[in-house]
Short mmCIF file of C-alpha atoms and ligand atoms in Angstrom, two decimals:
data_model
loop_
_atom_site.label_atom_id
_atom_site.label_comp_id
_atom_site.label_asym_id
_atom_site.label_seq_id
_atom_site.Cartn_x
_atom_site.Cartn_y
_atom_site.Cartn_z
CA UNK C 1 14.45 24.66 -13.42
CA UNK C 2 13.96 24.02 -9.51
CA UNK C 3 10.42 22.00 -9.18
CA UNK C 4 10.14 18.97 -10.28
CA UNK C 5 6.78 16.79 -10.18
CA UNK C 6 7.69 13.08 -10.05
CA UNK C 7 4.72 10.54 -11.08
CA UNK C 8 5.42 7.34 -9.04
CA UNK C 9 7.44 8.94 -6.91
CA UNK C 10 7.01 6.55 -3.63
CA UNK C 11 7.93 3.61 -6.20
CA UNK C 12 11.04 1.67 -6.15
CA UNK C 13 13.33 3.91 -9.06
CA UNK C 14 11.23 6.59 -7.80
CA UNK C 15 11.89 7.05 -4.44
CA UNK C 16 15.47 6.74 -5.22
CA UNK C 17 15.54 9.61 -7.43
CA UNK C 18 13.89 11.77 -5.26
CA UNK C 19 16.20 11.68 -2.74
CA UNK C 20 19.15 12.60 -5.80
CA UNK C 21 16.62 15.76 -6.69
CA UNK C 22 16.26 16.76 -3.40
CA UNK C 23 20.46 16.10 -2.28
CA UNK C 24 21.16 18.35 -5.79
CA UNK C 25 18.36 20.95 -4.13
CA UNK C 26 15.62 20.81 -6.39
CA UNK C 27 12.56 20.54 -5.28
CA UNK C 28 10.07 17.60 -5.43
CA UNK C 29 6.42 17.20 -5.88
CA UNK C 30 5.81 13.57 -5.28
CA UNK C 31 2.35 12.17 -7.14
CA UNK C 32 1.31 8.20 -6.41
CA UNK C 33 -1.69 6.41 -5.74
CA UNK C 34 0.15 3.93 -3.60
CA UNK C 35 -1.34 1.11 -5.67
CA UNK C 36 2.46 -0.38 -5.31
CA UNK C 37 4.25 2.13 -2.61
CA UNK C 38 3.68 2.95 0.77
CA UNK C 39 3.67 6.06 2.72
CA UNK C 40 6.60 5.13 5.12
CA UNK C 41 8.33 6.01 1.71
CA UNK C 42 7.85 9.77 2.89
CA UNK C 43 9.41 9.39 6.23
CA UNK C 44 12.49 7.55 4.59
CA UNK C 45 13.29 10.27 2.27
CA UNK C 46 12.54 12.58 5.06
CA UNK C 47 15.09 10.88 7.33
CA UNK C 48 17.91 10.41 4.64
CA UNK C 49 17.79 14.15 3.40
CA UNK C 50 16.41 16.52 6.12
CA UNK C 51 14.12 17.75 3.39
CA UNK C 52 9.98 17.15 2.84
CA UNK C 53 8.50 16.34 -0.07
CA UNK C 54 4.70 17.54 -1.22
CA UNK C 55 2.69 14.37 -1.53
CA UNK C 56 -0.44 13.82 -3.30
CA UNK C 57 -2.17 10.58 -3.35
CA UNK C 58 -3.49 11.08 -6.81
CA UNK C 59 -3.91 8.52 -9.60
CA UNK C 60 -2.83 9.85 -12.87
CA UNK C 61 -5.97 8.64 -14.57
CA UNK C 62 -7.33 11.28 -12.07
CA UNK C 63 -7.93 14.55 -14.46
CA UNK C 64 -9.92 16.50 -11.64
CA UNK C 65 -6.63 14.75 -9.10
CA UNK C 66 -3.77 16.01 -11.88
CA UNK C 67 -5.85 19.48 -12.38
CA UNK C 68 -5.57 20.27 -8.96
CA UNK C 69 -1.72 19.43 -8.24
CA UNK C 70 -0.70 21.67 -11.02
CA UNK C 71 -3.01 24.87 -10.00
CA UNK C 72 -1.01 24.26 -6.57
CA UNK C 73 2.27 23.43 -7.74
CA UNK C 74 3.96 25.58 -10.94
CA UNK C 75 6.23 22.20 -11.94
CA UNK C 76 9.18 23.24 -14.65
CA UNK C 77 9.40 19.48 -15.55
CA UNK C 78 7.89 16.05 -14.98
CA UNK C 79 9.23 12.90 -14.37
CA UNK C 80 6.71 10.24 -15.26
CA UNK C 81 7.82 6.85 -12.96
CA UNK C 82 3.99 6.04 -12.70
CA UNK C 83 2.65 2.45 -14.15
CA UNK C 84 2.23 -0.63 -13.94
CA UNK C 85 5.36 -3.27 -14.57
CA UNK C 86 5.35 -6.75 -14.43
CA UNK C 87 5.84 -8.01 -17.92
CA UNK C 88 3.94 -11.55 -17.33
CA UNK C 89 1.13 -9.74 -15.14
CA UNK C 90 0.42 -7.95 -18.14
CA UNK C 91 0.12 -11.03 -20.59
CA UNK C 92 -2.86 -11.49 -17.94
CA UNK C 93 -4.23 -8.45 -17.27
CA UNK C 94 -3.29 -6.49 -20.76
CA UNK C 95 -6.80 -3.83 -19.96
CA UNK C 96 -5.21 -2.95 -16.71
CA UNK C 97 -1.84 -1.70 -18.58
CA UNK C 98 -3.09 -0.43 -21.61
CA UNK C 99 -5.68 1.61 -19.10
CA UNK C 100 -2.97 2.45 -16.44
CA UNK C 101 -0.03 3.45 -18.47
CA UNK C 102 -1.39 4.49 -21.74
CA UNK C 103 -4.78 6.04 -20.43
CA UNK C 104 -2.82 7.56 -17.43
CA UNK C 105 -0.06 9.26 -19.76
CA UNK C 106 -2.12 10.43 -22.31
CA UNK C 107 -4.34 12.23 -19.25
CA UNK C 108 -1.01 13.54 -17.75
CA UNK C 109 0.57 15.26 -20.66
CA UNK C 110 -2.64 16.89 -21.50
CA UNK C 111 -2.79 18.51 -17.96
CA UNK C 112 0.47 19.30 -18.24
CA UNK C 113 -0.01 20.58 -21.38
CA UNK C 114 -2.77 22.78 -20.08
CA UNK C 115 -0.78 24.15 -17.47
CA UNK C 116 2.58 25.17 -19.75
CA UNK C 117 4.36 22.36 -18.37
CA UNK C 118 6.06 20.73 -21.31
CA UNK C 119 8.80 19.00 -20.05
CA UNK C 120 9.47 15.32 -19.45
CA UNK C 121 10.92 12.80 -18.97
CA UNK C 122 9.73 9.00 -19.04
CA UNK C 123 10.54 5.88 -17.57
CA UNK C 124 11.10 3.60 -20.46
CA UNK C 125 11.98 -0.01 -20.70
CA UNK C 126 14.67 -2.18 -22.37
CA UNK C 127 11.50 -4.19 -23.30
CA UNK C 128 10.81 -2.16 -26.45
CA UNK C 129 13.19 -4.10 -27.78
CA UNK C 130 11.35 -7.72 -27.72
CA UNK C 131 13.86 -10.17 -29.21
CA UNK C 132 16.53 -7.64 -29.77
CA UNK C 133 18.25 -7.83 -33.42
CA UNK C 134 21.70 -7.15 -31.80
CA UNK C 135 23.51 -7.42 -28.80
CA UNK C 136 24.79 -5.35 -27.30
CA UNK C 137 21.44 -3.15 -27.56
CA UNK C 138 21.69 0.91 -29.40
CA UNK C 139 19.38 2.78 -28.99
CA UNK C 140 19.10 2.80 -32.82
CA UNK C 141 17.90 -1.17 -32.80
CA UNK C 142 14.79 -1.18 -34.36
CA UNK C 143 11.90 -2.12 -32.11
CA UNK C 144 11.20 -5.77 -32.33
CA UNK C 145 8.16 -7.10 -31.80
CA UNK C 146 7.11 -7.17 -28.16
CA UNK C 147 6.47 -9.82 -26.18
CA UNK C 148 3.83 -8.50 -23.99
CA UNK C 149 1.66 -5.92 -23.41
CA UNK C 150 3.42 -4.36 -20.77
CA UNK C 151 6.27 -3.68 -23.31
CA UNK C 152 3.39 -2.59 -26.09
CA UNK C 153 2.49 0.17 -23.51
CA UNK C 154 6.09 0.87 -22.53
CA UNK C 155 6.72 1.48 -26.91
CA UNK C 156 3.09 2.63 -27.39
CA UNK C 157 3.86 5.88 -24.31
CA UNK C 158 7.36 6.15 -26.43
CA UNK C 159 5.34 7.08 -29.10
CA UNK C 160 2.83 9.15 -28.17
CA UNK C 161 5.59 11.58 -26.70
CA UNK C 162 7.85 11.54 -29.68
CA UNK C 163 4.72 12.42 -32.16
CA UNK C 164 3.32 15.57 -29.51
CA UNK C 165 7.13 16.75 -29.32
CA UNK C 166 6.95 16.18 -32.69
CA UNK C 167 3.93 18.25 -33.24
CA UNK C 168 4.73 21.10 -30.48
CA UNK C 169 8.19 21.60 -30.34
CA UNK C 170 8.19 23.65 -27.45
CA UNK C 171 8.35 19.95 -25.54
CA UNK C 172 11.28 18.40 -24.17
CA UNK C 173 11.43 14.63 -24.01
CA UNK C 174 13.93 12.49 -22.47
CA UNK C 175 13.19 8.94 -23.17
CA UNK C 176 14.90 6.50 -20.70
CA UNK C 177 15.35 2.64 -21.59
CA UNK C 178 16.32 1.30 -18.29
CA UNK C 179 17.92 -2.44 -18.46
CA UNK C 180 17.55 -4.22 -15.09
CA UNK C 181 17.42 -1.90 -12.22
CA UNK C 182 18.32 -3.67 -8.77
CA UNK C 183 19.94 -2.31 -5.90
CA UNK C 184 19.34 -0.12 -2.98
CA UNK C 185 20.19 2.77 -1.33
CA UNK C 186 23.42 2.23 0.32
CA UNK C 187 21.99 3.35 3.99
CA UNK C 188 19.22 0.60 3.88
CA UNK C 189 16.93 2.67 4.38
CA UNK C 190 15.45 2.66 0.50
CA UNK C 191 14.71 -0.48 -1.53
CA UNK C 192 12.64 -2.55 -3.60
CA UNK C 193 9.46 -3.53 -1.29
CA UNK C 194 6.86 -5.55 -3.83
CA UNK C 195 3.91 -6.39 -2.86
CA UNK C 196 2.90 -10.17 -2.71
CA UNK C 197 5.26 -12.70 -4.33
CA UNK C 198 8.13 -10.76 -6.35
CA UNK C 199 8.11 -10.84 -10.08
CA UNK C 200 11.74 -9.87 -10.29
CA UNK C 201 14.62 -11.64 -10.18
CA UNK C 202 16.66 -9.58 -7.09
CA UNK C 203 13.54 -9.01 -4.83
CA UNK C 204 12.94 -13.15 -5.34
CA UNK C 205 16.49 -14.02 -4.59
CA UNK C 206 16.67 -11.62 -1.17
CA UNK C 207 13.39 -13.42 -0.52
CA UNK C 208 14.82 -16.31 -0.25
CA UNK C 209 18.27 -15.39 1.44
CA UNK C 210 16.21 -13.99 4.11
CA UNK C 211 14.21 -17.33 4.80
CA UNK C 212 10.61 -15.97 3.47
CA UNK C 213 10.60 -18.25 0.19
CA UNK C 214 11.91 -21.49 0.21
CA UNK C 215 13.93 -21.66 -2.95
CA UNK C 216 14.46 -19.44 -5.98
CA UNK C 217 12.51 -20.80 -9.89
CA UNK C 218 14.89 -20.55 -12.21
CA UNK C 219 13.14 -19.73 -15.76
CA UNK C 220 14.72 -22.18 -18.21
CA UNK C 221 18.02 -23.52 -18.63
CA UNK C 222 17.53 -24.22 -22.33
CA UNK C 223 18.08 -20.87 -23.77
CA UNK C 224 21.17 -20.17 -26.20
CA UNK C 225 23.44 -19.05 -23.47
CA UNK C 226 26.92 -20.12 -22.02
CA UNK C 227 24.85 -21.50 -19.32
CA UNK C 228 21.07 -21.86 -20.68
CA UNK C 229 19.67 -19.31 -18.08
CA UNK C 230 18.86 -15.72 -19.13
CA UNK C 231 20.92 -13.13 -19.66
CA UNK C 232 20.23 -9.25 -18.31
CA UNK C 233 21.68 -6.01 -17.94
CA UNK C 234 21.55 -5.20 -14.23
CA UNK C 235 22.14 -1.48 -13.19
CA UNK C 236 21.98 -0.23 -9.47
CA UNK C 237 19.20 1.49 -9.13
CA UNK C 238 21.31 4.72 -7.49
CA UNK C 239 23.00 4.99 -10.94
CA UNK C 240 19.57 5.17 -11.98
CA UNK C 241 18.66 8.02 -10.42
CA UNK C 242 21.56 9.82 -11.12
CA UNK C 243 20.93 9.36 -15.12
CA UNK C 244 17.54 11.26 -13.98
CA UNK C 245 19.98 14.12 -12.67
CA UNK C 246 21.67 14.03 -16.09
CA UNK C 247 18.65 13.77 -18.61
CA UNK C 248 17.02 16.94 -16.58
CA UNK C 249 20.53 19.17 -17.59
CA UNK C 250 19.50 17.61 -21.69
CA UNK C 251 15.44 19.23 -20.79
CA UNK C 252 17.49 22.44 -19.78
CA UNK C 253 19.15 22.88 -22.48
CA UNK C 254 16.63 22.47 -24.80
CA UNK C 255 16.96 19.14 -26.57
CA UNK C 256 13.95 18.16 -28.55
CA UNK C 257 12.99 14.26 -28.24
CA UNK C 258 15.94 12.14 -26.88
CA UNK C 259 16.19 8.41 -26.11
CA UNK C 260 18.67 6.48 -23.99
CA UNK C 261 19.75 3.16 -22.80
CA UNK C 262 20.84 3.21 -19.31
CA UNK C 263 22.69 0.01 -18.78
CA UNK C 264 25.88 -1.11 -17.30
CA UNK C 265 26.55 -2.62 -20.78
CA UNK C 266 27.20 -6.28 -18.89
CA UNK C 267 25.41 -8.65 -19.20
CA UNK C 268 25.10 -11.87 -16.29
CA UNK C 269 22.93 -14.93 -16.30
CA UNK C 270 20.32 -16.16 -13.58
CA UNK C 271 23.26 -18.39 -12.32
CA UNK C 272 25.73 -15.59 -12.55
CA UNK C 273 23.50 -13.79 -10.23
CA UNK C 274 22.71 -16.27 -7.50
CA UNK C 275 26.41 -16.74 -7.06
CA UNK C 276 27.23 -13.25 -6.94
CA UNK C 277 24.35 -13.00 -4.23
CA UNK C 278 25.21 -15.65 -2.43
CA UNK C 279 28.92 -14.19 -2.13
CA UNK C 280 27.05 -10.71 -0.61
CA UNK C 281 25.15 -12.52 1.41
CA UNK C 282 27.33 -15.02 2.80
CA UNK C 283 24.34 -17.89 2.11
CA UNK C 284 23.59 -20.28 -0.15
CA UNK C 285 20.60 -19.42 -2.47
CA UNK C 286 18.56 -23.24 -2.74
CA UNK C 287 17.44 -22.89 -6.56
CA UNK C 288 15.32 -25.64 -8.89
CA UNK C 289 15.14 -25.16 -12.75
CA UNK C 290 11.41 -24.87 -13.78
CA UNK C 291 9.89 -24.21 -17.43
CA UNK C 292 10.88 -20.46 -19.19
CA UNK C 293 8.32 -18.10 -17.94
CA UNK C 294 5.81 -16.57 -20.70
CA UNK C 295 7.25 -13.08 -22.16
CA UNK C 296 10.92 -13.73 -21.70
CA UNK C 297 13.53 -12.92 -23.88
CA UNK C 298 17.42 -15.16 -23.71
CA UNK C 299 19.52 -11.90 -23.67
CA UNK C 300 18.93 -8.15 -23.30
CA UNK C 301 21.97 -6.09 -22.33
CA UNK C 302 22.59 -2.18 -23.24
CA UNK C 303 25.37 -0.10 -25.08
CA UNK C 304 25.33 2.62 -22.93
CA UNK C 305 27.70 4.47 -24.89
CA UNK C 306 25.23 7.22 -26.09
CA UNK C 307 24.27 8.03 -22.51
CA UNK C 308 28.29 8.74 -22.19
CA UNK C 309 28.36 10.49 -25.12
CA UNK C 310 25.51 12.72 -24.61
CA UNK C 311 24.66 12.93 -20.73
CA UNK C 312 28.09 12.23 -19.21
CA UNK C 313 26.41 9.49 -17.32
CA UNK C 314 27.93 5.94 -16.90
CA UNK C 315 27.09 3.21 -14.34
CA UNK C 316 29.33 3.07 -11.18
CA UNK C 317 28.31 0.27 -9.35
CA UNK C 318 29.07 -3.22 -10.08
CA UNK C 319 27.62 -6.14 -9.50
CA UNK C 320 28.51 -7.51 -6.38
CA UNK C 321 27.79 -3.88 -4.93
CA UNK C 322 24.32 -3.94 -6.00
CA UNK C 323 24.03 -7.45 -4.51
CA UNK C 324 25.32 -6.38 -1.48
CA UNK C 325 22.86 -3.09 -1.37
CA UNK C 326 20.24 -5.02 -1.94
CA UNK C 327 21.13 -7.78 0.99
CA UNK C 328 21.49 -5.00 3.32
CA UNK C 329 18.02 -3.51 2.14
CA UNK C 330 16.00 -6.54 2.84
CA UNK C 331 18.27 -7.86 5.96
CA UNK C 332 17.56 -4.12 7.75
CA UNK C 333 13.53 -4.63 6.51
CA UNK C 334 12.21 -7.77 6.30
CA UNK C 335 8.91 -6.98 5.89
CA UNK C 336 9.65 -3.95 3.86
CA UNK C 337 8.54 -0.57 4.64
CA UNK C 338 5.95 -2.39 7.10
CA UNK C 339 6.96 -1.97 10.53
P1 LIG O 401 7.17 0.72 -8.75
O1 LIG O 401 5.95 -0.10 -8.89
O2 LIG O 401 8.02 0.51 -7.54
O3 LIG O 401 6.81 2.26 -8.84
C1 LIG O 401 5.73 2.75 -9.59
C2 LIG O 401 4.96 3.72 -8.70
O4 LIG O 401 3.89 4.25 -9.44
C3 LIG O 401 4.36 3.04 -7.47
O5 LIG O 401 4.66 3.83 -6.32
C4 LIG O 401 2.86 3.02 -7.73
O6 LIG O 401 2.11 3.14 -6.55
C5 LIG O 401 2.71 4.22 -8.65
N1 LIG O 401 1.60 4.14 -9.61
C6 LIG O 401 1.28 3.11 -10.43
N2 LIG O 401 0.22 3.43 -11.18
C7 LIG O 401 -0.14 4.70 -10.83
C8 LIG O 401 -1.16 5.59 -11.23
N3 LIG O 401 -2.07 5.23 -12.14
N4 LIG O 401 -1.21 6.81 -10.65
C9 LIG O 401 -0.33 7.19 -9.72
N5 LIG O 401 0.65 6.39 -9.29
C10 LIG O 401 0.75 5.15 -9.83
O7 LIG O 401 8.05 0.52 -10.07
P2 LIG O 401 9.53 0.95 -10.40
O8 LIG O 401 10.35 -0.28 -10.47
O9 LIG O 401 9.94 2.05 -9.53
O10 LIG O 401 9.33 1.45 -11.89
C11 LIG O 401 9.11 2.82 -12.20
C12 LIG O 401 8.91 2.95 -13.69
O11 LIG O 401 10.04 2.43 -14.38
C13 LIG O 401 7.71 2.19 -14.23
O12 LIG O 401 7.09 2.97 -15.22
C14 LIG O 401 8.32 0.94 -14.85
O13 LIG O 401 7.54 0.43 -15.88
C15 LIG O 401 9.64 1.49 -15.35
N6 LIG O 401 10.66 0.44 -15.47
C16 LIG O 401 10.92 -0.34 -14.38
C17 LIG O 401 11.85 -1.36 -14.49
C18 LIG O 401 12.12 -2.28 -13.33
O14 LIG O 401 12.62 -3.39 -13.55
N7 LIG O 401 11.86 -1.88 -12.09
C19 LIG O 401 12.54 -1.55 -15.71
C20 LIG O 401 12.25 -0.72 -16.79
C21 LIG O 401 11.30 0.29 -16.65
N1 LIG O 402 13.96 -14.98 -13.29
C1 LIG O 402 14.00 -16.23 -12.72
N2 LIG O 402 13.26 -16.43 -11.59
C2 LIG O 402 12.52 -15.45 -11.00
C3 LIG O 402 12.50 -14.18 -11.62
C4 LIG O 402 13.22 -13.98 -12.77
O1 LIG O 402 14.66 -17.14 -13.21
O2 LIG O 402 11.86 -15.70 -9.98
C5 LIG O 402 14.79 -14.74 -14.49
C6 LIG O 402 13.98 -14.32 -15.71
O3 LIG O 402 13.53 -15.45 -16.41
C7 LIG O 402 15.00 -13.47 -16.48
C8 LIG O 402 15.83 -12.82 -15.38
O4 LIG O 402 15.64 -13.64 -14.23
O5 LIG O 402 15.85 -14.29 -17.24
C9 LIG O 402 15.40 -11.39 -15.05
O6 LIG O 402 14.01 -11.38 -14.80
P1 LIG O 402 13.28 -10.14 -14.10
O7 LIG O 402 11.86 -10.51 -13.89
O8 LIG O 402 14.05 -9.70 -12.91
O9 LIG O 402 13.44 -8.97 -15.16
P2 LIG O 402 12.93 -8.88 -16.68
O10 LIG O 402 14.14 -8.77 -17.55
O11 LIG O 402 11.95 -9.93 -17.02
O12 LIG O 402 12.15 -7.50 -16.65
C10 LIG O 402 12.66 -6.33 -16.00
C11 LIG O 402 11.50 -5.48 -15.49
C12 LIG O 402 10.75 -4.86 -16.64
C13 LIG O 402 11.69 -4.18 -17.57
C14 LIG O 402 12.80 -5.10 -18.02
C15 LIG O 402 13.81 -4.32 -18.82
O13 LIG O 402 10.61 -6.26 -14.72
O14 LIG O 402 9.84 -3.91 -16.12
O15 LIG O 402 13.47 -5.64 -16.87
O16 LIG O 402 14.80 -5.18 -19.31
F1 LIG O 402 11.03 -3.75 -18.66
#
């Protein structure tokens, strides 16, 4: 297994896990429509491992787009980063997901399917979950009910790959429940570059730090909490990518339909956070407490044991590290991957 085709692969998690593929020498066939990415993405990667990339500005929704990648490109597996992710945007815009991530995955796996490429592996979300019944989270909690659309497509993609692995077992399917992925790469030259006002906690934070938002929203200090604010599971997003390394050696060896937490298995509140930022960043982070935001959930954090178990994969970073990556990230770009 050598070529790999990653979906999303000028993303955030994406990009990151490129540059592992490429450092462990496979090779990488990078497919985005740049809807949340930029090309500068390419030069990064370029820069940090010597190596290029194929690139194809193709929207997955694009059969004729997909059809043509795979007659150029024999791929052994796919890694499927491509979507749509902001849980409240979704509440919104719910057509846009279901059409983006469900439409777009059900087109992918049938091209793939029509070119013998049966291998996977999918960027799930610790959202499946909703309101989890337990804490910490296995992956053997039963699905709660979700609390927004983007987590309905996140369970709904779960699904459709578990029934056609199901159905076909010549498929491998690795299904990934990532927690809170923050981070960067350590040479600042990677990071997390949204588009418009961040969604996300981290992103908002550096934000402010850097003097381009005037003070962080915190969303509710009411929940049940040791301090009221939420409560996630946040996992640097190089661990991330190496979990990618890991679940490919599970696709190698044959395993079926597989699902995993990756998590640190710690869980911090908003206020946790700030101060850990604020001690990487040597700032303070001005905050005000506004009303919970639509979607959220009080607590979500992971036991990662299975991953352990199974991949050999465990988080390395803590959390001041990640805070720290992250700070160094957005200090080196402050307008992102714009120049
Ligand atoms: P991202 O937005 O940085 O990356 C997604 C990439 O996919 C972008 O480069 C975007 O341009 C591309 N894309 C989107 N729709 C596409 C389409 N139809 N065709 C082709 N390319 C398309 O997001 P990320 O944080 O890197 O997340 C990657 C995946 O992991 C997503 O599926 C997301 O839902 C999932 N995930 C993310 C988080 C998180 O907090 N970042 C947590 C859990 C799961
Ligand atoms: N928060 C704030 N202010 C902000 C942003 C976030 O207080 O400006 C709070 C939220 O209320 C929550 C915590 O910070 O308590 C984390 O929020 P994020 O938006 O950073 O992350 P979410 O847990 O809501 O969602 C993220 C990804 C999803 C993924 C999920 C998995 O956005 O794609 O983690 O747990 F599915």
């Amino acid at each position: 297994m050598k070529k790999i085709l990653i979906t999303g692969g000028l993303g955030y998690i994406g990009s990151h896990t490129v540059v592992a593929l490429l450092d462990a020498g496979y090779q990488a066939i990078v497919v985005d429509n740049l809807s949340n990415s930029d090309k500068e993405v390419l030069n990064r990667i370029k820069e940090l491992t010597g190596k290029q990339v194929s690139f194809y500005q193709v929207d997955i929704r694009d059969r004729a787009g997909l059809n043509h990648v795979f007659r150029k490109e024999t791929c052994d597996c796919v890694i499927h980063f491509a979507g749509l992710k902001s849980l409240e945007e979704s509440i919104y815009k719910p057509w846009e997901y279901y059409d983006n991530n469900v439409g777009g995955t059900l087109t992918l796996i049938d091209v793939m399917r029509e070119y013998g490429c049966k291998n996977m592996i999918f960027s799930s979300s610790a959202a499946v979950y909703g309101t989890p019944e337990q804490l910490p989270i296995t992956e053997e909690c039963p699905k709660g009910e979700r609390m927004n659309p983007y987590a309905q497509t996140k369970s709904m993609q779960e699904q459709i790959l578990m029934d056609i692995q199901k159905a076909d077992p010549d498929w491998n399917v690795v299904l990934l429940r990532y927690f809170n992925p923050i981070g960067a790469h350590k040479s600042g030259l990677l990071g997390e570059d949204p588009q418009g006002i961040p969604n996300n906690l981290l992103p908002y934070i550096t934000q402010v730090a850097i003097g381009k938002l005037p003070y962080l929203k915190i969303f509710g200090n009411d929940y049940d909490t040791p301090d009221g604010t939420g409560i996630r599971d946040y996992i640097h997003v190089l661990d991330l990518a190496n979990g990618h390394l890991k679940a490919l050696s599970r696709i190698q060896a044959n395993c079926g339909c597989e699902v995993f937490n990756l998590g640190t298995g710690t869980g911090y509140s908003v206020l946790e956070m700030v101060h850990y930022f604020e001690q990487a960043c040597g700032k303070k982070i001005p905050y005000q407490i506004e009303p919970r935001r639509l979607g959220d959930v009080a607590a979500c954090f992971a036991d990662p044991s299975k991953a352990k178990r199974l991949l050999g994969w465990e988080a390395q970073n803590g959390v001041l590290e990640m805070c720290k990556d992250a700070w160094r990230w957005q200090n080196k770009n402050p307008n992102g991957y714009k120049k």
